[in-house]
mmCIF file of C-alpha atoms in Angstrom:
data_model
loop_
_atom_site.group_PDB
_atom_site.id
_atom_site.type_symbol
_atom_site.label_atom_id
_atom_site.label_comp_id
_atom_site.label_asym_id
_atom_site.label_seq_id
_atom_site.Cartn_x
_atom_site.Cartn_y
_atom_site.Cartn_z
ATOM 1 C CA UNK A 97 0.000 0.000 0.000
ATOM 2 C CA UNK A 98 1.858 3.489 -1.071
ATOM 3 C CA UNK A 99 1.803 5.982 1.511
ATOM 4 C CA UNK A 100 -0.829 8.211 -0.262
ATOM 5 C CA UNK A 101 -3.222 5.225 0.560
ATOM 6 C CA UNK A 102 -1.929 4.609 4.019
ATOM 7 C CA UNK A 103 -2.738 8.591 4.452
ATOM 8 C CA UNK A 104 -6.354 7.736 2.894
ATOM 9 C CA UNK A 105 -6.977 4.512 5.119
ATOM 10 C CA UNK A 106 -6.010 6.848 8.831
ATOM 11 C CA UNK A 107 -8.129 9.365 7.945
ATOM 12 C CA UNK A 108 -11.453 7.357 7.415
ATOM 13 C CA UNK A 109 -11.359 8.195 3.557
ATOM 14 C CA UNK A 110 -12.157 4.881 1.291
ATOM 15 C CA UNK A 111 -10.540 5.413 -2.207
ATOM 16 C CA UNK A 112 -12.772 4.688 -5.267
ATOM 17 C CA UNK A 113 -11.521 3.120 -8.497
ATOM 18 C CA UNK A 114 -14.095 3.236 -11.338
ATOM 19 C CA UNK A 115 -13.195 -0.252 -12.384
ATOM 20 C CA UNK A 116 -12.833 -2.085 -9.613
ATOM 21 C CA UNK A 117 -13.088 -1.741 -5.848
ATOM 22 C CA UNK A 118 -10.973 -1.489 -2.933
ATOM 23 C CA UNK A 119 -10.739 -1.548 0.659
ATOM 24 C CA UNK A 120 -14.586 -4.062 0.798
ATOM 25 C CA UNK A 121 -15.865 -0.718 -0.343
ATOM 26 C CA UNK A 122 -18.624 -1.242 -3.165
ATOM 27 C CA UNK A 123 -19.528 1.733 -5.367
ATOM 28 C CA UNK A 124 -22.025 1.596 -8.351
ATOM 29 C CA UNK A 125 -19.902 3.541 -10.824
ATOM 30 C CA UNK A 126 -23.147 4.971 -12.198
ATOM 31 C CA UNK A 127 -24.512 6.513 -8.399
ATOM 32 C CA UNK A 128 -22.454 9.702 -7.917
ATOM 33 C CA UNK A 129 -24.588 10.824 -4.825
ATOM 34 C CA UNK A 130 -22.334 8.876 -2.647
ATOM 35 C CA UNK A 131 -18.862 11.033 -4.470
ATOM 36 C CA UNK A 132 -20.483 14.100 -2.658
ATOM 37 C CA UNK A 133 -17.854 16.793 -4.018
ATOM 38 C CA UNK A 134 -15.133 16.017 -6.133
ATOM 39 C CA UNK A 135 -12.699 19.239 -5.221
ATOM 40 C CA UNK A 136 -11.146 19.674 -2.255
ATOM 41 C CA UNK A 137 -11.635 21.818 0.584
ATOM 42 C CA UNK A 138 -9.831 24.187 3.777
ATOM 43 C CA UNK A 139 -10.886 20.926 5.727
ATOM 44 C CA UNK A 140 -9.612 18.642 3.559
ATOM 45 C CA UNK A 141 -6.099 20.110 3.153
ATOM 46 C CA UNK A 142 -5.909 20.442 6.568
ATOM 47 C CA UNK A 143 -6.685 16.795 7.833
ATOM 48 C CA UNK A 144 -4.198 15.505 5.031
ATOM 49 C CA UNK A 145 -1.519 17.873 6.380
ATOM 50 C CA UNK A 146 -2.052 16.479 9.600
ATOM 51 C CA UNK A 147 -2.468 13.047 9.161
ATOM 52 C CA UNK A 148 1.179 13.411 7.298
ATOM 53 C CA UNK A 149 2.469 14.766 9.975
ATOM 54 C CA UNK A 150 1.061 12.212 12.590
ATOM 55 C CA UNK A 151 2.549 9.102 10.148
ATOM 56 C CA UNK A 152 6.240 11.293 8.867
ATOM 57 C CA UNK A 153 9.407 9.681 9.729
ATOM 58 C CA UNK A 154 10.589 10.950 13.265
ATOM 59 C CA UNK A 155 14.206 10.610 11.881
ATOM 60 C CA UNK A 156 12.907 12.052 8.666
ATOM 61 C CA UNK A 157 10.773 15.014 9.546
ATOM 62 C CA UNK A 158 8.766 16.925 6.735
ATOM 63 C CA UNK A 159 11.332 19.806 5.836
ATOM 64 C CA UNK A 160 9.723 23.120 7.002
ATOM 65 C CA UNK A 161 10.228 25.061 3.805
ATOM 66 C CA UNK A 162 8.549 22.672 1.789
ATOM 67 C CA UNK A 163 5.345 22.342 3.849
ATOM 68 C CA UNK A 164 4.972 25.849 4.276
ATOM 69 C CA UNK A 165 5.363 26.270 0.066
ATOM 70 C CA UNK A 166 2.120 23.688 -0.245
ATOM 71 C CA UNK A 167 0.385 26.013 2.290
ATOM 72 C CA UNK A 168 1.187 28.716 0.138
ATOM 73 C CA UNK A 169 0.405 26.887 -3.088
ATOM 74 C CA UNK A 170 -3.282 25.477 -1.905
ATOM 75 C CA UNK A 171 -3.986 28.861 -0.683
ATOM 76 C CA UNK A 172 -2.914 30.713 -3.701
ATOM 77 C CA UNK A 173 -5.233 28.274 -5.471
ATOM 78 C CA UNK A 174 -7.954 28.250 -3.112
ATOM 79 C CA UNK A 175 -7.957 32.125 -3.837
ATOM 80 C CA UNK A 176 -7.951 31.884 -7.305
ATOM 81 C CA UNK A 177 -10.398 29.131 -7.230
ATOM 82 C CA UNK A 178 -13.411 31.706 -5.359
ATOM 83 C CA UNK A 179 -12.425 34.897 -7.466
ATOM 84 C CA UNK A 180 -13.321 33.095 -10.151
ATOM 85 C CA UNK A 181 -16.547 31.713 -8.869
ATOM 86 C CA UNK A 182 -17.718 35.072 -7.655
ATOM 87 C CA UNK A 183 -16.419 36.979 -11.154
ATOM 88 C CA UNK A 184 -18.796 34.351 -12.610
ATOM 89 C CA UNK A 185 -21.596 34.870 -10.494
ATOM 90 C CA UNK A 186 -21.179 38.827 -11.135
ATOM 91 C CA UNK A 187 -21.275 38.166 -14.605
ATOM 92 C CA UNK A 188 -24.194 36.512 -14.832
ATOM 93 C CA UNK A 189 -26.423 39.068 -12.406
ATOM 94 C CA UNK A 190 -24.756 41.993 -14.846
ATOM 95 C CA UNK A 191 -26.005 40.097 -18.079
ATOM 96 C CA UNK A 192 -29.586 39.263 -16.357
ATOM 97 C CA UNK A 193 -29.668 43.166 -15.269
ATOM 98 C CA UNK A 194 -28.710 44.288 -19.030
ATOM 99 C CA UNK A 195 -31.500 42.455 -20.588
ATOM 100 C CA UNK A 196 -33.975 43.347 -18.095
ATOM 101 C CA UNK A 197 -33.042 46.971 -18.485
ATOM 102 C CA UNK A 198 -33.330 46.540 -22.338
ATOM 103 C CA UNK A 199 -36.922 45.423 -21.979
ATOM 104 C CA UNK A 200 -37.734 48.608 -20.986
ATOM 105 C CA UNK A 201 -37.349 49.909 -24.112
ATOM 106 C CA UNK A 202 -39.754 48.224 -26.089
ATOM 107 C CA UNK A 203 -42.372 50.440 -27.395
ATOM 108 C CA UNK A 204 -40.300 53.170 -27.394
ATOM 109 C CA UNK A 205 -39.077 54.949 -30.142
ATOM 110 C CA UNK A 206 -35.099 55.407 -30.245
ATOM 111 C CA UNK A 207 -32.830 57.335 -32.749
ATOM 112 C CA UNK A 208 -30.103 55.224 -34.576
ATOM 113 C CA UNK A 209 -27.992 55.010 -37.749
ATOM 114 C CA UNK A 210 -30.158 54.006 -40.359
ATOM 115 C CA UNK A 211 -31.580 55.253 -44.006
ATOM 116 C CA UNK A 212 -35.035 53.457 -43.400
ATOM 117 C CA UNK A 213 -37.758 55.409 -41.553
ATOM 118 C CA UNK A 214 -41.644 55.078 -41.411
ATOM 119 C CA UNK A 215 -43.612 58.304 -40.490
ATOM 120 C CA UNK A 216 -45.105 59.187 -37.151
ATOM 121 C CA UNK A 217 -48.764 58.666 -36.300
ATOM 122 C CA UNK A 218 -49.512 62.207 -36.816
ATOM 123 C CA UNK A 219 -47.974 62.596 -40.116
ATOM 124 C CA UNK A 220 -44.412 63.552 -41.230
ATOM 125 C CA UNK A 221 -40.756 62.331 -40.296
ATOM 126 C CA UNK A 222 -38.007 63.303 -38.029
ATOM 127 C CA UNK A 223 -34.554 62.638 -38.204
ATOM 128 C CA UNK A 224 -31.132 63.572 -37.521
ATOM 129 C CA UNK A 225 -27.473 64.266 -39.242
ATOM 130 C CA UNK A 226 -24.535 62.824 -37.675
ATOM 131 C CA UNK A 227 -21.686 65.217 -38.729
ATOM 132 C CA UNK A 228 -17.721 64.043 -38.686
ATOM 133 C CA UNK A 229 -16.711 67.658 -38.658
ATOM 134 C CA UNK A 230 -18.443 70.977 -39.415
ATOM 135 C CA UNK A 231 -20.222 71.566 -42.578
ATOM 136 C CA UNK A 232 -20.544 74.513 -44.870
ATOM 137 C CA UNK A 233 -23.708 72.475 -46.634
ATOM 138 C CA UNK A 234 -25.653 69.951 -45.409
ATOM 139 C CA UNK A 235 -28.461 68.268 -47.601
ATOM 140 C CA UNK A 236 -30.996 65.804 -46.834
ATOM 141 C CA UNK A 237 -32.834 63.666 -49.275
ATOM 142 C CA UNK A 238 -36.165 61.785 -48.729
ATOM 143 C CA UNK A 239 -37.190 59.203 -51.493
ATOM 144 C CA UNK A 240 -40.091 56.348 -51.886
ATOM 145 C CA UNK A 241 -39.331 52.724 -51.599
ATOM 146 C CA UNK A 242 -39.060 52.806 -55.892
ATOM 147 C CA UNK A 243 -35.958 55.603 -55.500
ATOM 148 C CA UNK A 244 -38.287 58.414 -56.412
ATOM 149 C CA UNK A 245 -37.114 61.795 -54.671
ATOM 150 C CA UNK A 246 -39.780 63.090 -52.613
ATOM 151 C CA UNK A 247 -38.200 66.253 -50.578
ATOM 152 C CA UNK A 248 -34.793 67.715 -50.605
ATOM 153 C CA UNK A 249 -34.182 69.416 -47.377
ATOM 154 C CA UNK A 250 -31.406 71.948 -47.725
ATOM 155 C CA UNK A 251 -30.151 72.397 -43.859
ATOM 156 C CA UNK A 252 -27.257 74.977 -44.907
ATOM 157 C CA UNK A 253 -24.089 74.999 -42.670
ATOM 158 C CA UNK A 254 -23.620 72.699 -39.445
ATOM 159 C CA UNK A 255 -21.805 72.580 -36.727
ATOM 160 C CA UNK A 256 -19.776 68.692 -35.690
ATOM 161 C CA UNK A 257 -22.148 66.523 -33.979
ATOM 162 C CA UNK A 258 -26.166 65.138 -34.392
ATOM 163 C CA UNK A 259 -28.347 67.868 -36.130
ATOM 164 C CA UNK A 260 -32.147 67.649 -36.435
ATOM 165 C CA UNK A 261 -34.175 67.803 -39.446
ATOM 166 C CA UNK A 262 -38.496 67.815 -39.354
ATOM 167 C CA UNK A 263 -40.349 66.508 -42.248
ATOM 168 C CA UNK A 264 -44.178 67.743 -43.048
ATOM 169 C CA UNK A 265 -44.450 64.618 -45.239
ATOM 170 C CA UNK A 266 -44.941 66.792 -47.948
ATOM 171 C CA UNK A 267 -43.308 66.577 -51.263
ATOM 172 C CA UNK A 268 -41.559 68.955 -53.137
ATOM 173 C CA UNK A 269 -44.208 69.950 -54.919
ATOM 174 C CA UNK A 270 -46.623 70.225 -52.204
ATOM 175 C CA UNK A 271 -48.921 66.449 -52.332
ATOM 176 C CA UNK A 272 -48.943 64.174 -49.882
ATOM 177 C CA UNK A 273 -45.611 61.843 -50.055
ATOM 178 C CA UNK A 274 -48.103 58.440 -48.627
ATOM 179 C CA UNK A 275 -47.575 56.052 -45.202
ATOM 180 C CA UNK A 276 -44.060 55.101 -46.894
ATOM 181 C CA UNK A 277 -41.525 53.322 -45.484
ATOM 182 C CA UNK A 278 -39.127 56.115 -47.187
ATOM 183 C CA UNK A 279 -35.006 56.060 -47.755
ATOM 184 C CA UNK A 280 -33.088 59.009 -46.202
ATOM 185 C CA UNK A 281 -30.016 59.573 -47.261
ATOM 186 C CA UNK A 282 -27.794 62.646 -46.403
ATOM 187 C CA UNK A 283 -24.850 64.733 -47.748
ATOM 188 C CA UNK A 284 -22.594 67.236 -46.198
ATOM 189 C CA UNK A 285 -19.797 69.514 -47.681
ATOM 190 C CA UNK A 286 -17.078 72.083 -46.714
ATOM 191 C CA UNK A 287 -14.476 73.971 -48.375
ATOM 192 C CA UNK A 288 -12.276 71.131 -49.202
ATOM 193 C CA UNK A 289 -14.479 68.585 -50.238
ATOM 194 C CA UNK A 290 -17.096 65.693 -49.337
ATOM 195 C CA UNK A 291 -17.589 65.794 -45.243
ATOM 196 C CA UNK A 292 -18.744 62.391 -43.869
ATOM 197 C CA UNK A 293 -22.024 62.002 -42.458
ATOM 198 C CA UNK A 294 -24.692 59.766 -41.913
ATOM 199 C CA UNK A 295 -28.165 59.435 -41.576
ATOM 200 C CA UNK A 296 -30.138 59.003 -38.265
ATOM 201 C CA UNK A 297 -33.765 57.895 -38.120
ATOM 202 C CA UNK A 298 -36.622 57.096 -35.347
ATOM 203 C CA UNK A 299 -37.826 53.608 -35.018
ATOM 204 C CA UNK A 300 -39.695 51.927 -32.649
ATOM 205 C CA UNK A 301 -38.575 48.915 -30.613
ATOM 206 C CA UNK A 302 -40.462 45.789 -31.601
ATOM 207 C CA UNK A 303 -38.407 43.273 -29.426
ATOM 208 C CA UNK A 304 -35.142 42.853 -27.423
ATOM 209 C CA UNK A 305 -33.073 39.630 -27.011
ATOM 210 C CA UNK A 306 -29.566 38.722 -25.919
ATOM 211 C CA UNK A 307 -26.606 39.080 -28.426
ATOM 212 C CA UNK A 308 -23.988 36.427 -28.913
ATOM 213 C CA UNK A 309 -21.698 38.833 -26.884
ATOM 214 C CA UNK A 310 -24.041 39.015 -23.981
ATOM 215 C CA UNK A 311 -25.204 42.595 -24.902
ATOM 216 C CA UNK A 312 -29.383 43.313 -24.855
ATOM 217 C CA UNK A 313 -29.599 43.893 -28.995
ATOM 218 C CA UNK A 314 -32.851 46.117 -30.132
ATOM 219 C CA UNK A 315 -34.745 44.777 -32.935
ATOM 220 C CA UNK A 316 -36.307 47.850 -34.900
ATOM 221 C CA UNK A 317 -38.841 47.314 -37.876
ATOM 222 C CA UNK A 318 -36.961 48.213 -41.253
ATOM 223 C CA UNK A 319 -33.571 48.489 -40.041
ATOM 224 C CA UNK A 320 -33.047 45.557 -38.026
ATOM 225 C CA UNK A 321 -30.753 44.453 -34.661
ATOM 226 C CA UNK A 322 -29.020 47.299 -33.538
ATOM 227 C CA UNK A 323 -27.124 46.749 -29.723
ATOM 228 C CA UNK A 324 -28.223 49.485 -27.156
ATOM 229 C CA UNK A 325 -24.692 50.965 -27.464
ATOM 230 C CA UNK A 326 -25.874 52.409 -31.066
ATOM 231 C CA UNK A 327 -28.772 54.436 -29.793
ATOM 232 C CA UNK A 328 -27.971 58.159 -29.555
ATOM 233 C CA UNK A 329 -31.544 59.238 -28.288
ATOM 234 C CA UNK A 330 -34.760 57.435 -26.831
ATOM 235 C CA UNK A 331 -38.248 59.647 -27.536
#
């Protein structure tokens, strides 16, 4: 018997081999309720440590250095062992909390990127301009689901940053541009050339769900999943 087992068999502990048995113990490989856990504990260490000490060699004595570096080593582990269990547990309450934050948006209307917008109840469209740098011209085109132009909104010169455009759902030439969905699309200019910018648009929230990254994603009628991270207003 090696002394690991000798260590076992003073302690009380029966050792269990999955293909055979030992010690008259009999253990249906298939009931793990008797296992109980399978990592070991404070306790645990501690009654091994002991029970090593109790059966060393008088003449041979466990060197002090190198039981104190096990203490250290099962402790750094042990440490290691619960930060990880607790960073898990964190995670998971911050994921559940994210989602059921994100519920909260349904039936709202939010402002994101997008160049698909449906009008509002009472008629019309609003939108935005998301400027890269300031702009000496700033244009805004509204077309029908065909590509027919409906209203060009001349905004003039902007400043960096989200602008705000209003829509009477009017055409150009003064008739009533229909329930759409319409494409936006935007330019902007400046003395040296083409400024970039893109088009912001209202939608409404229709449903949320979890993302394969574990962020709350939005799902908005004609534009599609967009993560809460994208939304630079909520109406």
């Amino acid at each position: 018997m090696s002394d690991f087992d000798t260590t076992l068999t003073n302690l009380g502990i029966p050792r269990y081999n999955t293909s055979s048995t030992t010690s008259g113990t009999t253990l249906d490989t298939k009931d793990t309720s008797r296992l109980g856990k399978t990592d070991m504990g404070v306790s645990d260490f501690l009654a091994l440590m002991t029970a090593q000490l109790k059966n060393q060699d008088p003449f041979q004595p466990v060197d002090n250095s190198q039981m104190v570096a096990q203490m250290a080593q099962f402790s750094s582990l042990s440490g290691i062992t619960e930060m990880s269990s607790t960073l898990k547990t964190i995670a998971s309450q911050l994921s559940g909390g994210s989602l059921n934050d994100a519920i909260g948006y349904v039936g709202k209307n939010v402002l994101v990127q997008g160049s698909t917008a449906y009008p509002r109840t009472t008629g019309g469209l609003a939108g935005a301009v998301a400027l890269e740098k300031d702009a000496t011209n700033v244009t805004v085109t509204i077309k029908d689901k065909d590509g027919n132009t409906l209203k060009t909104i001349e905004m003039g010169k902007e400043t960096k940053g989200a602008v705000a455009w209003d829509w009477d759902g009017k055409t150009d030439d003064g008739k009533d541009a229909g329930e759409g969905p319409f494409n936006v699309s935007v330019t902007a200019t400046d003395g040296t050339g083409n400024v970039k910018a893109y088009p912001l648009v209202w939608a409404p929230v229709t449903a949320v769900s979890m993302g394969s990254d574990g962020k709350p994603v939005l799902t908005l009628p004609g534009i599609g999943n967009v993560s809460t991270d994208a939304i630079w207003q909520v109406g």
